[in-house]
Amino acid sequence: MRSDFAAARELLECAQNRLYGADETSRRVNEALDALIEEIAIAEFRKAPLTVVPFPRARPPKHVR
């Protein structure tokens, strides 16, 4: 089962939006959330390895034969 990175990122962004205080704890937690959100975004948009599906070779066009 794959993780739902989009949902996790959305929840972290909501949590970050609620930490609007100017105190040291709010600032530090915001920085930590920034790092988490960035890591999740990287994982979310990382391309999965491609699977190459072999197709039977087509006959060449008649004018090439």
Tab-separated table of C-alpha atoms in Angstrom:
chain	number	residue	atom	x	y	z
A	1	MET	CA	0.000	0.000	0.000
A	2	ARG	CA	1.343	3.415	-0.927
A	3	SER	CA	1.270	6.374	1.423
A	4	ASP	CA	-1.123	9.223	0.672
A	5	PHE	CA	1.498	11.959	0.551
A	6	ALA	CA	-0.944	14.594	-0.709
A	7	ALA	CA	-3.249	14.110	2.283
A	8	ALA	CA	-0.322	14.105	4.728
A	9	ARG	CA	1.052	17.311	3.215
A	10	GLU	CA	-2.360	18.959	3.403
A	11	LEU	CA	-2.740	18.072	7.088
A	12	LEU	CA	0.733	19.376	7.921
A	13	GLU	CA	0.018	22.609	6.072
A	14	CYS	CA	-3.215	23.019	8.077
A	15	ALA	CA	-1.289	22.480	11.310
A	16	GLN	CA	1.314	25.001	10.203
A	17	ASN	CA	-1.384	27.591	9.442
A	18	ARG	CA	-2.629	27.326	13.036
A	19	LEU	CA	0.790	28.106	14.499
A	20	TYR	CA	0.729	31.850	13.931
A	21	GLY	CA	2.248	32.829	17.282
A	22	ALA	CA	5.439	34.851	17.469
A	23	ASP	CA	6.841	32.773	20.344
A	24	GLU	CA	9.946	30.594	20.085
A	25	THR	CA	8.032	27.306	20.240
A	26	SER	CA	5.696	28.272	17.389
A	27	ARG	CA	8.669	29.383	15.300
A	28	ARG	CA	10.613	26.155	15.905
A	29	VAL	CA	7.609	23.927	15.198
A	30	ASN	CA	6.907	25.902	12.009
A	31	GLU	CA	10.481	25.286	10.856
A	32	ALA	CA	10.141	21.566	11.598
A	33	LEU	CA	6.833	21.424	9.716
A	34	ASP	CA	8.470	23.211	6.774
A	35	ALA	CA	11.096	20.472	6.597
A	36	LEU	CA	8.459	17.715	6.813
A	37	ILE	CA	6.263	19.338	4.177
A	38	GLU	CA	9.237	19.657	1.831
A	39	GLU	CA	10.190	15.987	2.271
A	40	ILE	CA	6.612	14.878	1.672
A	41	ALA	CA	6.337	17.072	-1.432
A	42	ILE	CA	9.527	15.516	-2.803
A	43	ALA	CA	8.142	12.024	-2.178
A	44	GLU	CA	4.755	12.998	-3.596
A	45	PHE	CA	6.132	14.204	-6.896
A	46	ARG	CA	8.962	11.690	-7.281
A	47	LYS	CA	8.322	9.654	-10.373
A	48	ALA	CA	7.950	5.940	-9.944
A	49	PRO	CA	10.199	3.790	-12.094
A	50	LEU	CA	8.761	3.283	-15.534
A	51	THR	CA	7.662	-0.119	-16.690
A	52	VAL	CA	8.545	-0.804	-20.292
A	53	VAL	CA	5.983	-2.951	-22.027
A	54	PRO	CA	7.430	-4.805	-25.001
A	55	PHE	CA	5.334	-4.724	-28.145
A	56	PRO	CA	5.697	-7.137	-31.031
A	57	ARG	CA	7.701	-5.690	-33.858
A	58	ALA	CA	5.518	-4.243	-36.551
A	59	ARG	CA	6.107	-5.094	-40.167
A	60	PRO	CA	7.986	-2.353	-41.981
A	61	PRO	CA	5.942	-0.290	-44.430
A	62	LYS	CA	5.666	-1.784	-47.932
A	63	HIS	CA	7.776	0.917	-49.539
A	64	VAL	CA	10.751	0.073	-47.232
A	65	ARG	CA	10.898	-3.669	-48.010
